[in-house]
Coordinates of C-alpha atoms and ligand atoms in Angstrom, one line a residue:
X1 CA -40.7 -39.5 -30.5
X2 CA -38.4 -36.9 -30.4
X3 CA -35.4 -35.8 -32.6
X4 CA -32.4 -35.4 -30.4
X5 CA -28.9 -33.8 -31.8
X6 CA -26.1 -34.7 -29.1
X7 CA -23.3 -31.3 -29.4
X8 CA -20.1 -33.4 -28.0
X9 CA -20.3 -36.5 -28.3
X10 CA -18.0 -37.7 -25.6
X11 CA -17.8 -39.9 -22.5
X12 CA -21.4 -38.4 -20.4
X13 CA -23.5 -38.1 -24.0
X14 CA -21.9 -41.5 -25.2
X15 CA -23.4 -43.1 -22.1
X16 CA -26.9 -40.8 -22.7
X17 CA -26.8 -41.4 -26.8
X18 CA -26.4 -45.8 -25.5
X19 CA -29.6 -45.0 -23.5
X20 CA -31.8 -43.5 -25.6
X21 CA -31.7 -45.5 -29.2
X22 CA -32.1 -48.6 -26.7
X23 CA -35.7 -46.5 -26.1
X24 CA -35.6 -46.1 -29.7
X25 CA -34.6 -42.8 -30.2
X26 CA -33.7 -41.4 -33.3
X27 CA -29.6 -39.5 -32.7
X28 CA -27.5 -37.1 -34.4
X29 CA -24.8 -36.0 -33.1
X30 CA -21.6 -33.6 -33.8
X31 CA -17.7 -34.2 -32.9
X32 CA -14.7 -33.2 -33.9
X33 CA -13.3 -36.0 -32.2
X34 CA -13.3 -38.9 -35.0
X35 CA -13.1 -41.4 -32.2
X36 CA -15.6 -40.3 -30.9
X37 CA -17.7 -39.9 -34.0
X38 CA -17.1 -43.4 -34.7
X39 CA -17.9 -44.8 -30.9
X40 CA -21.6 -42.6 -31.2
X41 CA -21.8 -43.7 -34.9
X42 CA -21.9 -47.5 -33.4
X43 CA -23.9 -47.2 -30.8
X44 CA -26.2 -46.2 -34.1
X45 CA -26.2 -42.0 -34.2
X46 CA -26.7 -40.1 -37.3
X47 CA -23.1 -37.9 -37.5
X48 CA -23.6 -34.7 -38.7
X49 CA -21.0 -32.9 -40.3
X50 CA -21.0 -29.3 -38.2
X51 CA -23.2 -28.2 -34.9
X52 CA -25.9 -26.4 -36.9
X53 CA -26.5 -29.3 -39.2
X54 CA -26.6 -31.8 -36.4
X55 CA -29.3 -29.4 -34.6
X56 CA -31.3 -29.2 -38.2
X57 CA -34.2 -31.8 -37.6
X58 CA -33.6 -32.0 -34.0
X59 CA -36.7 -31.0 -31.2
X60 CA -34.1 -31.5 -27.9
X61 CA -30.4 -30.3 -28.4
X62 CA -28.1 -31.7 -25.8
X63 CA -25.1 -29.7 -24.9
X64 CA -22.4 -32.2 -24.1
X65 CA -19.3 -30.3 -24.6
X66 CA -16.8 -29.2 -21.4
X67 CA -17.9 -26.0 -19.8
X68 CA -15.3 -24.2 -22.0
X69 CA -16.1 -24.4 -25.1
X70 CA -20.5 -24.0 -24.2
X71 CA -20.7 -20.5 -24.9
X72 CA -18.6 -20.4 -27.8
X73 CA -20.9 -23.4 -29.5
X74 CA -23.7 -21.1 -28.8
X75 CA -22.7 -18.5 -30.4
X76 CA -22.0 -21.0 -33.3
X77 CA -25.9 -22.4 -33.6
X78 CA -27.2 -20.1 -32.5
X79 CA -29.0 -18.9 -35.6
X80 CA -30.9 -21.9 -36.4
X81 CA -31.7 -22.6 -32.6
X82 CA -35.4 -21.4 -32.2
X83 CA -38.1 -23.6 -31.3
X84 CA -36.1 -26.2 -29.9
X85 CA -35.5 -27.5 -26.2
X86 CA -32.4 -27.4 -24.8
X87 CA -30.7 -29.4 -22.1
X88 CA -26.9 -28.6 -20.9
X89 CA -25.0 -30.5 -18.8
X90 CA -21.9 -28.9 -18.7
X91 CA -21.0 -27.8 -15.2
X92 CA -21.0 -23.9 -14.1
X93 CA -22.9 -22.2 -17.0
X94 CA -25.5 -20.9 -15.5
X95 CA -28.9 -20.6 -17.3
X96 CA -28.3 -16.4 -17.6
X97 CA -25.4 -17.2 -19.5
X98 CA -26.4 -19.8 -21.8
X99 CA -29.4 -17.6 -22.7
X100 CA -27.9 -14.8 -23.4
X101 CA -26.4 -16.7 -26.6
X102 CA -30.1 -17.4 -27.6
X103 CA -33.1 -16.0 -29.3
X104 CA -35.0 -14.4 -26.9
X105 CA -38.4 -17.2 -25.6
X106 CA -35.7 -20.6 -25.7
X107 CA -36.7 -23.3 -23.1
X108 CA -33.4 -24.6 -21.0
X109 CA -33.3 -26.9 -19.3
X110 CA -29.5 -27.7 -17.0
X111 CA -28.4 -30.1 -15.6
X112 CA -25.9 -32.5 -13.0
X113 CA -25.8 -36.1 -13.6
X114 CA -23.2 -37.5 -11.8
X115 CA -19.9 -40.7 -13.1
X116 CA -22.2 -43.3 -12.3
X117 CA -24.5 -42.1 -16.0
X118 CA -21.3 -43.7 -17.6
X119 CA -23.3 -47.5 -15.6
X120 CA -26.7 -46.3 -16.1
X121 CA -26.9 -45.5 -12.0
X122 CA -26.9 -42.4 -12.3
X123 CA -28.3 -39.7 -9.9
X124 CA -29.4 -36.2 -12.3
X125 CA -30.9 -32.9 -10.7
X126 CA -32.4 -30.9 -13.4
X127 CA -33.5 -26.8 -13.2
X128 CA -35.3 -25.8 -16.1
X129 CA -35.8 -21.5 -16.8
X130 CA -39.3 -20.3 -17.8
X131 CA -39.3 -20.9 -21.8
X132 CA -39.7 -25.1 -20.5
X133 CA -43.0 -26.5 -20.6
X134 CA -44.8 -29.0 -18.8
X135 CA -44.0 -31.3 -22.0
X136 CA -40.8 -30.0 -22.4
X137 CA -39.7 -30.8 -18.6
X138 CA -41.4 -34.7 -18.9
X139 CA -38.9 -34.8 -22.5
X140 CA -35.6 -34.0 -20.5
X141 CA -36.4 -36.4 -17.0
X142 CA -37.0 -39.1 -20.4
X143 CA -34.0 -38.4 -21.6
X144 CA -32.0 -38.1 -18.2
X145 CA -33.8 -41.4 -16.9
X146 CA -32.1 -42.9 -19.5
X147 CA -28.8 -43.4 -17.4
X148 CA -30.4 -43.6 -13.6
X149 CA -32.6 -41.5 -11.2
X150 CA -33.8 -37.7 -11.4
X151 CA -35.7 -35.6 -9.7
X152 CA -36.2 -31.5 -10.5
X153 CA -34.5 -28.6 -8.0
X154 CA -37.2 -25.4 -7.9
X155 CA -33.8 -22.5 -8.5
X156 CA -31.0 -23.0 -10.4
X157 CA -28.9 -21.4 -6.7
X158 CA -29.8 -25.6 -5.5
X159 CA -27.6 -27.4 -8.3
X160 CA -24.3 -25.9 -6.1
X161 CA -25.3 -27.6 -3.7
X162 CA -26.9 -30.9 -5.8
X163 CA -23.6 -30.3 -7.7
X164 CA -21.6 -30.9 -3.7
X165 CA -23.5 -34.6 -3.4
X166 CA -24.2 -36.0 -5.9
X167 CA -22.2 -34.1 -8.5
X168 CA -19.3 -34.7 -5.9
X169 CA -20.4 -37.9 -3.8
X170 CA -18.5 -40.9 -6.1
X171 CA -15.1 -39.6 -5.2
X172 CA -16.3 -39.1 -0.9
X173 CA -17.8 -42.9 -1.7
X174 CA -14.4 -43.8 -3.9
X175 CA -12.2 -42.1 -1.0
X176 CA -13.9 -43.7 1.5
X177 CA -13.3 -47.5 0.1
X178 CA -9.9 -46.7 -0.5
X179 CA -9.8 -45.6 2.9
X180 CA -11.0 -48.9 3.9
X181 CA -9.1 -51.0 1.3
X182 CA -6.6 -49.0 2.7
X183 CA -6.8 -51.0 7.2
X184 CA -7.5 -53.7 5.6
X185 CA -4.8 -54.1 3.6
X186 CA -2.6 -52.9 6.7
X187 CA -4.0 -54.8 9.5
X188 CA -3.0 -58.0 7.0
X189 CA -5.1 -58.5 4.4
X190 CA -4.5 -59.1 0.4
X191 CA -5.2 -56.1 -2.1
X192 CA -7.2 -58.6 -3.2
X193 CA -9.5 -59.8 -1.1
X194 CA -9.5 -56.2 0.7
X195 CA -11.0 -55.2 -2.4
X196 CA -13.8 -57.7 -2.7
X197 CA -14.6 -57.0 0.8
X198 CA -14.9 -53.3 0.4
X199 CA -16.8 -53.0 -3.3
X200 CA -19.0 -55.4 -2.2
X201 CA -20.4 -54.6 1.0
X202 CA -20.4 -50.8 -0.4
X203 CA -22.8 -52.2 -2.2
X204 CA -24.9 -54.0 0.3
X205 CA -25.3 -51.0 2.4
X206 CA -25.9 -48.9 -0.4
X207 CA -28.9 -51.4 -2.2
X208 CA -29.8 -51.6 1.4
X209 CA -30.2 -48.4 2.6
X210 CA -32.5 -48.4 -1.3
X211 CA -34.7 -50.7 -0.2
X212 CA -35.2 -50.1 3.4
X213 CA -38.0 -48.3 4.9
X214 CA -35.4 -47.6 7.1
X215 CA -32.9 -44.3 6.7
X216 CA -29.5 -44.5 7.0
X217 CA -29.6 -43.8 10.8
X218 CA -32.1 -46.0 11.7
X219 CA -29.4 -48.7 9.8
X220 CA -26.3 -47.7 11.6
X221 CA -27.9 -48.5 14.9
X222 CA -29.4 -51.1 14.3
X223 CA -25.9 -53.4 12.3
X224 CA -24.3 -51.5 15.2
X225 CA -24.5 -53.8 18.5
X226 CA -23.9 -52.5 21.8
X227 CA -20.5 -53.2 22.5
X228 CA -19.7 -55.4 19.6
X229 CA -16.8 -54.0 16.5
X230 CA -18.8 -51.2 15.0
X231 CA -19.5 -49.3 18.0
X232 CA -16.6 -49.0 18.7
X233 CA -15.5 -48.1 15.2
X234 CA -18.3 -45.6 14.9
X235 CA -17.3 -44.4 19.1
X236 CA -13.8 -44.1 17.0
X237 CA -15.2 -42.4 13.6
X238 CA -17.0 -39.7 16.1
X239 CA -14.4 -38.6 18.3
X240 CA -12.9 -38.0 14.7
X241 CA -15.9 -35.8 14.0
X242 CA -16.3 -38.0 11.1
X243 CA -19.7 -36.1 10.3
X244 CA -18.2 -32.8 10.9
X245 CA -15.5 -33.6 8.2
X246 CA -18.3 -34.7 5.9
X247 CA -19.9 -32.1 6.3
X248 CA -16.8 -29.4 5.5
X249 CA -16.3 -30.9 2.1
X250 CA -20.1 -30.5 1.2
X251 CA -19.9 -26.7 2.2
X252 CA -16.1 -26.6 1.1
X253 CA -17.8 -28.8 -2.6
X254 CA -21.1 -26.2 -2.8
X255 CA -18.4 -23.3 -2.4
X256 CA -16.3 -23.5 -5.3
X257 CA -19.2 -24.6 -7.5
X258 CA -20.5 -21.3 -6.4
X259 CA -17.4 -19.4 -7.8
X260 CA -16.9 -21.6 -10.8
X261 CA -20.4 -20.3 -12.0
X262 CA -18.1 -17.0 -11.7
X263 CA -15.9 -17.3 -13.2
Ligands
NAP477 N1 -18.6 -37.3 -17.8 C1 -19.5 -37.0 -16.3 O1 -20.1 -37.9 -15.6 C2 -20.1 -35.7 -16.4 C3 -20.2 -35.4 -15.4 C4 -21.6 -34.3 -14.6 C5 -21.5 -33.5 -15.7 N2 -20.8 -33.8 -17.1 C6 -20.3 -32.6 -17.9 O2 -20.3 -32.7 -19.3 C7 -20.2 -32.5 -20.1 C8 -19.0 -32.9 -20.9 O3 -18.2 -33.9 -19.8 P1 -17.7 -35.5 -20.7 O4 -17.2 -35.8 -19.1 O5 -19.1 -36.1 -21.7 O6 -16.4 -34.9 -21.6 P2 -15.8 -34.9 -22.7 O7 -15.6 -37.1 -22.6 O8 -14.2 -34.6 -23.3 O9 -16.7 -35.1 -24.1 C9 -16.5 -33.7 -24.7 C10 -16.8 -33.8 -26.8 O10 -17.0 -32.9 -27.1 C11 -16.1 -32.7 -28.1 N3 -15.8 -30.5 -28.0 C12 -15.1 -29.9 -28.2 N4 -15.9 -28.7 -28.8 C13 -16.1 -29.0 -29.7 C14 -18.0 -28.1 -29.9 N5 -18.0 -26.7 -30.3 N6 -18.4 -28.8 -30.6 C15 -19.1 -29.9 -30.1 N7 -18.2 -31.1 -30.0 C16 -16.8 -30.3 -28.9 C17 -14.2 -32.9 -27.3 O11 -13.4 -32.7 -28.2 P3 -12.1 -31.9 -27.7 O12 -11.7 -33.1 -26.3 O13 -11.5 -32.1 -29.2 O14 -12.3 -31.1 -27.1 C18 -14.8 -33.7 -26.5 O15 -14.8 -34.8 -27.7 C19 -19.2 -31.7 -19.6 O16 -19.6 -30.3 -19.3 C20 -19.1 -31.7 -17.5 O17 -18.9 -30.7 -17.1 C21 -20.3 -34.8 -16.8

């Protein structure tokens, strides 16, 4: 089984480390923050004295620091990087940029997880640079599958669309939940009752949509009786161009992701 080093042991690293430890992997990590080191130790992760020390015996190196730190970090460890598989979770830092700091021919996977990874229901899309082998792709898949589902995209540009859909997507659903809870309260329910109704409805709709063989549009039509309450609501959504608003929001997020990758 691979030995995996985590550089940065914050939120996303902690979620992935938890999943991997329960699958029996040997993990090593470095983070300058004592609280992060302590939390990782508590999971059974060996704490290294530096990033270079952390990767010395590792086959896989997880880059789990904030995007603005990644390139300096790669400069720091580059001399000890040969032959390892790198997996970056940093938003917006391109493979070309990262590979320019690493020895020629380094295998690098760039991925975009999302916040539900913290509760093991994440969605991660991965992109492989040319040197990544089929075996390394399998290893990367199993690392990210420890916090939810994963899929591979063929081009790096698709990661900007992924960012706009599943990366930022949890916030869109939170916004919908927030708006529905507020609507329930303004119609006369208590905040507590409105929250319970909305959260369980969101969960139930997601589980139904995942388990059903019908697509989301069909499911929506199935619960929309002609002349009924749901139809009244859906017609109102259509009258204020809900679908257009969602389309515009995703395009705005994608455009911003492209801009951030160029910084
Ligand atoms: N959280 C998510 O759901 C999510 C989703 C998609 C992508 N990501 C990506 O995941 C990455 C990490 O996010 P996060 O939420 O886990 O951040 P985080 O909780 O802040 O964790 C990053 C950790 O790395 C440490 N660090 C800083 N410089 C370092 C260095 N040179 N060497 C080793 N560790 C260093 C940080 O310490 P300091 O606090 O001292 O800087 C911090 O403890 C980001 O690039 C983000 O784009 C996260």
